[in-house]
Amino acid sequence: MKMRRFQRFALLISAFVPGLAVAAAGPVVEAPAGSVEGASEDGLSVFRGIPYAAPPVGEQRWRAPVPASRWDGVRDATKFGAACMQPKPRAANIYAWDLPTMSEDCLSLNIWMPKEAHGAPVFVWIHGGALTSGSGADPLYDGSALAKRGIVVVSINYRLGALGYLALPGLSAENADHVSGNYGLLDQIAALEWVKRNIGSFGGDGGNVTIAGESAGGLSVMYLMTAPAARGLFHKAIAQSAYMVSAPGLKDRINGMVPAEEQGGELAAKLGAADLAALRAMPAEEIASKAPPTGFFPFPAVDGKVVPRQLVDSFDKGEQAPVPILAGFNSGEIRSLRFLLPKAPAGAAAYEAAVRTGYGELANLFLARYPAKNIEESMLAATRDAMYGWTSERLVSNQSALGQRSYYYFFDHGYPAMEEWNLHAFHASELPYVFGTATRTPPLWPKIPDTIAEKKLSEAMTDYWASFAATGTPRAKGQPDWPDYGERRGFLHFADAPRAGHNLFPGVSALHEAVVCRRRAAGDIPWNWNIGVISPPLPPKVVGCQ
């Protein structure tokens, strides 16, 4: 790292002029993208708000990202860039942050690096938020604790909502590959390309990059694993609470889903935009705020180019990146996501009748795992297992089949404030333990106690994640070895302390795999969002499906 010339000159003058005050120089890095000055913080060099792509505004709205031009001089990198446009939270919730600055010009990233880093492993974090909200600048994702383990941490912004995932025939027509949508995913790929070109200047090894994300970030990790354009840009993957749900086709109706271009046309009509020019002229704030109430939900589209096919098909064909993986889910995923639950039946008889209608000859297996004696808990567990549990175990199983190291976890930790709100191990509750940010959670997050036990669990999880990013094998000082999934379905159980185990929830993933398999074979039924009492009748058994 090099200081600005005038800073070196000022420091030299101050040595000969008593009383001359000189502001401390921040760390300066000269990278291929341009020179940046960051901040020194607790033994780390931190760089914020570095643009990795040109602003996607004007005619560049709904187009693939373009690399940012190299800037002259030294760019101030002490402040986070703006969050990508998103609706403001309509109601208080445990995940909500106050985002003071939002802009369509938001394609930036942040870097935490050990000051003497050279050839260090790189950890690239992709935030969650249903592809609708969030920011790489969220305090929960502060990379300091991980960076102090000797790795370079990068967090990124990417386009969200309709600005990130709108598909339209007109947009496809102006694209060389005749596809549209998936702009948020293309942003993530552009950020990884920037990392490959520039991270060496920040002490990182572009040949040892781990992509990681939670929820929609975990979903993004899976799409990056199957995206041809992302191949070779990363070497390990972490998917926390990912969900391998069915996706719409770009132009064709597949798996019972409305084509993405048709969904985009419906949104444009509801926004009152007569054509593409009118949409591009519409204020970004208006699009971000008005799209969700219309029912538009952002999601990657199967376009045959950026997204070759359904995720589950790509993984079945072994087309995904052959990299080590760490994946898992939380015991209370749905406790904070109750909007994913259907209305509960009136009683046990109604519950059992609905399950038998939906699951046919698999109903007895379903009811044995999710009995009618406690409908609420059974519904919470069924939705959790069908979305997050099935996905996590499928990921580690698929990577293990490729001969890759695969590590599976189950986060099952609680503490008093969490239990008081009936949120034991809720969705995303592992994040402050992984990042060591227990004091930096959102305002309404159940307060984590300041105890030795909580700190020890966090230190262990940060160690495991950093070790995996560095070597592909998760280890933590003074903690049990994490068994590979391929060794008798090994996993690590995070409760009060980490404990190794084998064969988590026997038979559960097989049950949900059987349901998904039949729905895929039928071809006209989504395999998620319709779980338990709202399941459509199970399609007939076919060759290759239970």
XYZ file of C-alpha atoms in Angstrom:
546
model
C 0.000 0.000 0.000
C 1.199 3.477 -0.813
C 0.366 6.870 0.666
C -0.574 9.811 -1.483
C 2.411 11.936 -2.503
C 1.172 15.011 -0.635
C 0.656 12.912 2.505
C 4.241 11.676 2.419
C 5.396 15.263 1.861
C 3.291 16.547 4.767
C 4.642 13.908 7.098
C 8.189 14.823 6.102
C 7.552 18.545 6.720
C 5.941 17.829 10.105
C 9.191 16.279 11.291
C 10.935 19.656 10.883
C 8.077 22.041 11.845
C 7.121 21.623 15.529
C 3.402 21.928 16.235
C 2.312 21.237 12.648
C -0.707 18.906 12.836
C -0.977 16.385 10.014
C -4.011 14.156 9.569
C -3.165 10.479 9.745
C -3.064 8.963 6.304
C -5.426 6.107 5.585
C -4.161 3.005 3.795
C -3.898 3.503 0.043
C -4.032 0.671 -2.479
C -3.106 1.031 -6.119
C -5.219 -1.524 -7.976
C -5.899 -2.094 -11.677
C -9.310 -0.461 -11.168
C -7.678 2.662 -9.686
C -6.189 3.875 -6.419
C -8.304 3.972 -3.271
C -7.775 5.302 0.236
C -9.495 3.465 3.050
C -9.410 3.497 6.821
C -7.267 1.773 9.441
C -9.526 0.020 11.941
C -8.345 -2.237 14.759
C -5.421 -3.735 12.876
C -7.275 -3.988 9.583
C -7.406 -1.920 6.420
C -10.997 -1.301 5.367
C -12.155 0.000 1.994
C -15.798 0.873 1.410
C -17.950 1.816 -1.541
C -15.587 0.790 -4.346
C -17.484 0.685 -7.670
C -17.104 -2.605 -9.518
C -19.347 -1.652 -12.448
C -20.620 1.468 -14.176
C -23.887 2.935 -12.836
C -26.812 0.938 -14.319
C -28.850 4.067 -15.038
C -30.539 5.628 -18.047
C -30.141 3.382 -21.072
C -28.065 0.992 -18.934
C -31.096 0.211 -16.757
C -31.984 -3.462 -17.380
C -28.781 -4.211 -19.201
C -25.811 -6.359 -18.237
C -23.314 -4.542 -16.013
C -20.387 -2.786 -17.679
C -17.004 -2.613 -15.902
C -16.378 0.713 -14.187
C -13.872 2.969 -15.929
C -10.502 3.343 -14.248
C -10.514 6.542 -12.219
C -7.727 9.084 -11.913
C -6.171 10.093 -8.622
C -6.947 8.430 -5.298
C -10.588 7.641 -4.629
C -12.010 8.070 -1.126
C -13.070 4.604 0.058
C -13.972 5.396 3.651
C -17.774 5.433 3.250
C -20.164 2.727 2.139
C -21.822 3.136 -1.233
C -25.566 3.580 -1.546
C -27.815 0.553 -1.113
C -29.564 -0.612 -4.263
C -33.115 0.659 -4.708
C -35.626 -1.236 -2.572
C -38.946 -0.594 -0.866
C -38.801 0.830 2.618
C -40.013 -1.641 5.269
C -43.783 -1.322 5.631
C -43.862 -2.697 9.149
C -41.450 -3.183 12.005
C -39.654 -6.510 11.787
C -36.563 -8.057 13.284
C -34.599 -7.760 10.022
C -35.272 -4.092 9.299
C -32.478 -1.534 9.088
C -32.797 2.142 8.335
C -31.067 2.559 4.973
C -30.160 6.266 4.892
C -29.060 6.278 1.245
C -30.491 4.333 -1.678
C -29.667 4.846 -5.321
C -29.832 3.143 -8.675
C -26.088 3.852 -8.803
C -25.281 1.147 -6.266
C -22.911 -1.412 -7.766
C -20.143 -1.218 -5.202
C -18.256 -3.522 -2.875
C -16.434 -3.322 0.458
C -13.175 -4.937 1.563
C -11.766 -5.838 4.995
C -8.152 -6.994 4.881
C -5.389 -7.790 7.367
C -2.816 -4.995 7.042
C 0.022 -7.321 6.086
C -2.092 -9.614 3.917
C -0.371 -11.217 0.948
C -1.916 -14.038 -1.027
C -4.650 -14.404 1.601
C -7.847 -16.439 1.042
C -10.819 -14.364 -0.144
C -14.390 -14.566 1.232
C -17.077 -12.873 -0.905
C -20.372 -12.289 0.928
C -23.714 -12.037 -0.939
C -26.440 -10.568 1.257
C -29.940 -11.967 1.642
C -33.306 -10.233 1.522
C -35.508 -12.207 -0.919
C -33.728 -10.475 -3.856
C -35.801 -7.458 -2.808
C -33.917 -5.800 0.026
C -30.603 -5.673 1.852
C -27.129 -4.247 1.408
C -23.519 -5.332 1.677
C -23.118 -2.476 4.156
C -25.491 -3.939 6.760
C -23.655 -3.814 10.122
C -24.537 -7.480 10.648
C -22.112 -8.322 7.803
C -19.132 -6.387 9.116
C -16.141 -8.425 7.961
C -13.726 -7.519 10.753
C -13.911 -10.705 12.830
C -13.437 -12.941 9.790
C -10.609 -10.773 8.424
C -8.784 -11.068 11.744
C -8.569 -14.799 10.998
C -6.259 -13.952 8.101
C -8.690 -13.740 5.199
C -9.764 -10.886 2.938
C -13.514 -10.281 3.216
C -15.567 -8.688 0.433
C -19.260 -7.753 0.606
C -21.190 -6.669 -2.462
C -24.323 -4.866 -3.584
C -26.370 -6.124 -6.528
C -29.544 -4.922 -8.226
C -32.764 -5.923 -6.471
C -36.464 -6.268 -7.164
C -37.825 -5.280 -10.549
C -34.670 -3.290 -11.268
C -32.658 -6.473 -10.897
C -34.907 -9.190 -12.286
C -37.396 -7.730 -14.765
C -37.769 -9.671 -18.020
C -39.614 -8.304 -21.058
C -39.814 -9.224 -24.749
C -38.459 -5.770 -25.602
C -35.482 -6.220 -23.296
C -34.797 -9.657 -24.758
C -34.981 -8.243 -28.290
C -32.222 -5.712 -27.626
C -29.915 -8.349 -26.095
C -27.448 -10.233 -28.281
C -28.493 -13.546 -26.702
C -32.199 -12.603 -26.828
C -32.588 -12.942 -23.066
C -33.538 -10.565 -20.259
C -33.863 -10.525 -16.489
C -31.183 -11.971 -14.194
C -29.429 -8.592 -13.941
C -28.825 -9.009 -10.216
C -27.117 -12.333 -10.896
C -25.041 -10.742 -13.667
C -24.016 -8.058 -11.161
C -22.743 -10.749 -8.792
C -20.706 -12.279 -11.617
C -19.314 -8.830 -12.495
C -18.280 -8.349 -8.857
C -16.451 -11.693 -8.913
C -14.705 -10.684 -12.135
C -13.618 -7.450 -10.412
C -12.301 -9.492 -7.492
C -10.306 -11.710 -9.841
C -8.707 -8.674 -11.517
C -8.089 -6.549 -8.430
C -8.034 -8.503 -5.180
C -4.304 -9.236 -5.408
C -3.667 -5.541 -4.799
C -5.590 -5.877 -1.518
C -3.531 -8.836 -0.338
C -5.968 -11.468 -1.572
C -5.453 -14.587 -3.672
C -7.708 -14.537 -6.731
C -7.128 -18.269 -7.032
C -8.645 -19.000 -3.586
C -12.067 -17.347 -3.515
C -15.060 -18.565 -1.510
C -18.538 -17.318 -2.360
C -20.943 -17.257 0.568
C -24.469 -16.107 1.253
C -27.558 -16.621 3.385
C -31.194 -16.974 2.279
C -31.408 -15.139 -1.079
C -27.620 -14.938 -0.841
C -27.541 -18.744 -0.524
C -29.923 -18.962 -3.483
C -27.505 -16.751 -5.411
C -24.601 -19.022 -4.480
C -26.427 -21.957 -6.099
C -27.114 -19.957 -9.268
C -23.462 -18.927 -9.421
C -22.467 -22.576 -9.049
C -24.481 -23.402 -12.179
C -23.884 -20.224 -14.221
C -21.452 -20.811 -17.103
C -20.224 -17.200 -16.889
C -19.210 -17.666 -13.233
C -17.122 -20.782 -13.787
C -13.575 -20.390 -12.505
C -14.322 -17.196 -10.559
C -14.560 -19.020 -7.207
C -13.184 -22.174 -5.646
C -15.413 -22.953 -2.642
C -19.029 -22.210 -1.718
C -21.037 -21.594 1.462
C -24.845 -21.673 1.301
C -26.704 -20.804 4.501
C -30.465 -21.414 4.519
C -30.583 -21.663 0.737
C -33.757 -22.757 -1.067
C -33.655 -24.703 -4.338
C -37.128 -23.707 -5.472
C -38.597 -23.952 -8.972
C -37.991 -20.941 -11.227
C -40.006 -19.521 -14.128
C -38.911 -19.944 -17.707
C -38.048 -16.797 -19.628
C -40.535 -17.332 -22.452
C -42.044 -20.760 -21.793
C -44.412 -21.992 -19.127
C -42.450 -24.583 -17.167
C -43.270 -26.365 -13.920
C -46.598 -24.575 -13.738
C -45.068 -21.106 -13.551
C -45.952 -17.996 -15.568
C -43.081 -17.069 -17.937
C -40.855 -14.269 -16.688
C -41.458 -12.113 -19.770
C -45.204 -12.399 -19.192
C -44.789 -11.458 -15.528
C -42.725 -8.453 -16.620
C -45.390 -7.374 -19.100
C -48.044 -7.536 -16.386
C -45.896 -5.366 -14.126
C -45.260 -2.798 -16.851
C -49.005 -2.522 -17.474
C -49.742 -2.086 -13.773
C -47.073 0.614 -13.553
C -48.744 2.429 -16.458
C -45.705 2.222 -18.735
C -46.675 2.115 -22.419
C -43.271 0.959 -23.620
C -39.682 0.297 -22.640
C -38.732 3.946 -23.017
C -41.420 4.903 -20.519
C -40.167 2.278 -18.081
C -36.608 3.565 -18.355
C -37.812 7.110 -17.788
C -39.714 6.134 -14.636
C -37.974 7.097 -11.366
C -36.202 4.142 -9.811
C -37.843 4.895 -6.456
C -41.270 4.538 -8.043
C -40.467 1.165 -9.573
C -38.948 -0.155 -6.345
C -41.907 0.922 -4.213
C -44.770 0.115 -6.586
C -43.655 -3.273 -7.925
C -44.142 -5.377 -4.752
C -47.806 -4.389 -4.172
C -48.645 -5.546 -7.722
C -47.579 -9.078 -6.788
C -44.316 -8.954 -8.734
C -41.714 -11.174 -7.098
C -38.110 -10.989 -8.319
C -36.535 -14.287 -9.240
C -33.940 -15.628 -11.660
C -35.453 -16.899 -14.902
C -34.405 -20.013 -16.787
C -33.142 -18.405 -19.992
C -30.776 -21.090 -21.309
C -27.817 -18.684 -21.134
C -27.243 -17.100 -17.736
C -29.423 -19.747 -16.062
C -29.185 -22.851 -18.259
C -31.950 -24.876 -16.584
C -33.691 -25.424 -13.261
C -31.164 -25.597 -10.439
C -32.248 -29.074 -9.429
C -31.723 -30.298 -13.006
C -28.261 -28.743 -13.249
C -27.201 -30.375 -9.987
C -28.665 -33.725 -11.027
C -26.650 -33.582 -14.247
C -23.468 -32.722 -12.336
C -23.122 -29.441 -14.228
C -22.434 -27.347 -11.131
C -18.991 -26.048 -10.203
C -16.951 -28.923 -8.715
C -15.987 -27.113 -5.507
C -16.069 -27.931 -1.783
C -19.228 -26.763 -0.048
C -20.454 -25.861 3.433
C -24.244 -25.739 3.718
C -26.931 -25.950 6.356
C -30.078 -24.548 7.887
C -31.661 -23.462 11.159
C -34.140 -25.341 13.317
C -36.512 -22.361 13.578
C -36.343 -21.058 9.998
C -40.080 -20.473 9.648
C -40.697 -19.000 13.105
C -39.765 -15.577 11.746
C -41.178 -16.279 8.245
C -44.721 -17.244 9.114
C -46.035 -15.670 5.916
C -44.759 -18.867 4.267
C -47.290 -20.906 6.252
C -50.826 -21.528 5.003
C -53.793 -21.102 7.282
C -53.914 -23.932 9.789
C -56.797 -26.432 9.462
C -59.561 -26.330 12.064
C -58.335 -29.413 13.881
C -56.424 -32.677 13.768
C -58.953 -34.445 11.545
C -58.922 -31.636 8.980
C -55.127 -31.524 9.062
C -54.792 -35.252 8.462
C -57.412 -35.194 5.696
C -55.597 -32.370 3.878
C -52.274 -34.202 4.138
C -53.774 -37.447 2.810
C -55.317 -35.582 -0.119
C -52.011 -33.965 -1.001
C -49.529 -36.755 -0.312
C -51.392 -39.909 -1.310
C -49.401 -43.051 -0.587
C -46.645 -40.911 1.004
C -49.086 -39.457 3.546
C -48.241 -41.971 6.277
C -44.559 -41.052 6.026
C -45.462 -37.368 6.118
C -47.762 -37.747 9.150
C -45.193 -39.817 11.018
C -42.753 -36.926 10.735
C -45.316 -34.094 11.029
C -48.168 -35.461 13.170
C -51.549 -33.882 13.794
C -51.088 -33.787 17.564
C -49.303 -30.408 17.326
C -50.394 -28.793 14.079
C -48.438 -25.550 14.488
C -45.107 -27.248 15.176
C -45.696 -29.787 12.422
C -46.442 -27.066 9.889
C -43.361 -25.092 10.928
C -41.166 -28.175 10.627
C -42.642 -29.383 7.322
C -42.128 -26.055 5.573
C -38.615 -25.733 7.024
C -37.624 -29.237 5.936
C -39.151 -29.053 2.466
C -37.449 -25.768 1.632
C -34.276 -25.300 3.643
C -33.476 -28.747 5.002
C -34.027 -30.589 1.719
C -32.008 -27.985 -0.174
C -29.075 -28.062 2.249
C -28.778 -31.830 2.336
C -29.206 -32.036 -1.434
C -26.343 -29.580 -1.906
C -23.884 -31.482 0.268
C -25.016 -34.784 -1.213
C -24.596 -33.531 -4.794
C -21.137 -32.100 -4.124
C -20.088 -35.255 -2.298
C -21.158 -37.259 -5.364
C -18.719 -35.139 -7.393
C -15.940 -36.148 -5.012
C -15.873 -32.754 -3.303
C -15.535 -32.140 0.430
C -18.995 -31.344 1.775
C -19.886 -30.029 5.220
C -23.433 -29.968 6.569
C -24.680 -28.070 9.638
C -27.822 -27.648 11.726
C -28.052 -24.403 13.734
C -30.218 -25.007 16.791
C -29.112 -22.343 19.246
C -31.361 -20.251 21.446
C -31.085 -17.641 24.199
C -33.589 -15.953 26.543
C -34.825 -13.055 24.377
C -35.193 -15.373 21.396
C -37.131 -17.963 23.396
C -39.365 -15.297 24.920
C -40.538 -14.393 21.417
C -40.890 -18.037 20.330
C -38.119 -17.568 17.770
C -35.736 -20.379 18.661
C -32.960 -20.497 16.015
C -34.962 -18.342 13.600
C -34.052 -17.633 9.973
C -30.694 -15.801 9.777
C -30.062 -16.046 13.534
C -26.706 -17.745 12.863
C -25.342 -14.638 11.111
C -24.113 -12.642 14.146
C -22.285 -15.772 15.311
C -20.574 -16.312 11.953
C -19.590 -12.630 11.600
C -18.941 -11.953 15.287
C -21.443 -9.086 15.204
C -23.628 -9.823 18.240
C -23.585 -6.116 19.163
C -24.451 -4.974 15.619
C -27.802 -6.656 14.997
C -30.853 -4.743 13.694
C -32.818 -2.665 16.223
C -35.628 -5.191 16.799
C -33.464 -8.317 16.715
C -33.752 -10.333 19.968
C -30.811 -9.088 22.010
C -27.950 -11.582 22.278
C -26.631 -11.877 25.857
C -23.125 -10.612 26.545
C -21.904 -13.863 28.063
C -18.812 -16.028 27.760
C -20.902 -18.897 26.372
C -22.317 -16.773 23.558
C -18.880 -15.410 22.696
C -17.373 -18.914 22.645
C -20.030 -20.146 20.215
C -19.457 -17.144 17.976
C -15.681 -17.595 18.059
C -16.105 -21.235 17.094
C -18.407 -20.483 14.161
C -16.200 -17.653 12.894
C -13.215 -20.012 13.117
C -15.006 -22.770 11.198
C -16.159 -20.434 8.407
C -12.768 -18.724 8.070
C -10.950 -22.061 8.071
C -13.208 -23.415 5.337
C -12.600 -20.300 3.246
C -8.873 -20.723 3.709
C -8.432 -24.450 3.220
C -11.729 -26.092 2.290
C -11.795 -27.850 5.676
C -13.671 -26.155 8.567
C -11.768 -26.290 11.836
C -12.044 -24.328 15.077
C -9.605 -24.098 17.958
C -10.625 -26.342 20.838
C -13.742 -27.569 19.011
C -14.696 -30.943 17.505
C -13.646 -31.903 14.001
C -16.438 -31.357 11.480
C -17.130 -34.672 9.737
C -17.460 -34.681 5.972
C -21.045 -35.354 4.862
C -19.793 -38.274 2.794
C -18.711 -39.988 6.006
C -22.053 -41.481 7.052
C -23.949 -38.234 6.388
C -21.854 -36.330 8.873
C -22.944 -32.921 10.171
C -22.205 -30.410 12.910
C -24.951 -29.462 15.356
C -24.661 -25.904 16.696
C -26.695 -25.715 19.911
C -25.061 -24.516 23.131
C -21.773 -25.698 21.638
C -20.757 -27.456 18.414
C -21.238 -31.235 18.411
C -20.543 -33.651 15.599
C -23.211 -36.115 14.506
C -24.355 -38.372 11.690
C -27.577 -38.771 9.713
C -29.604 -35.721 10.748
C -33.383 -36.423 10.609
C -33.250 -39.880 8.966
C -35.590 -40.254 6.011
C -36.790 -36.649 5.962
C -34.864 -35.465 2.912
C -35.797 -38.672 1.098
C -39.485 -37.945 1.712
C -39.286 -34.436 0.277
C -37.063 -35.613 -2.574
C -39.749 -38.127 -3.537
C -42.384 -35.373 -3.666
C -40.142 -33.042 -5.669
C -39.209 -35.853 -8.044
C -42.840 -36.612 -8.901
C -43.714 -32.950 -9.326
C -40.725 -32.438 -11.624
C -41.774 -35.452 -13.670
C -45.317 -34.102 -14.000
C -43.844 -30.880 -15.389
C -46.763 -28.612 -14.499
C -46.405 -28.218 -10.713
C -43.975 -26.020 -8.744
C -42.249 -28.072 -6.042
C -42.107 -25.413 -3.360
C -44.466 -22.908 -1.708
C -47.161 -25.650 -1.735
C -46.190 -27.788 1.225
C -48.231 -29.772 3.724
C -51.919 -28.925 3.959
C -51.863 -26.919 0.705
C -50.068 -29.563 -1.335
C -51.750 -30.389 -4.649
C -52.515 -34.091 -5.187
C -49.305 -36.082 -5.505
C -48.587 -37.032 -9.141
C -48.334 -40.748 -9.956
C -45.136 -42.626 -9.248
C -42.804 -42.813 -12.240
C -39.543 -44.576 -12.980
C -36.772 -43.004 -10.898
C -39.127 -41.550 -8.265
C -40.258 -43.141 -5.014
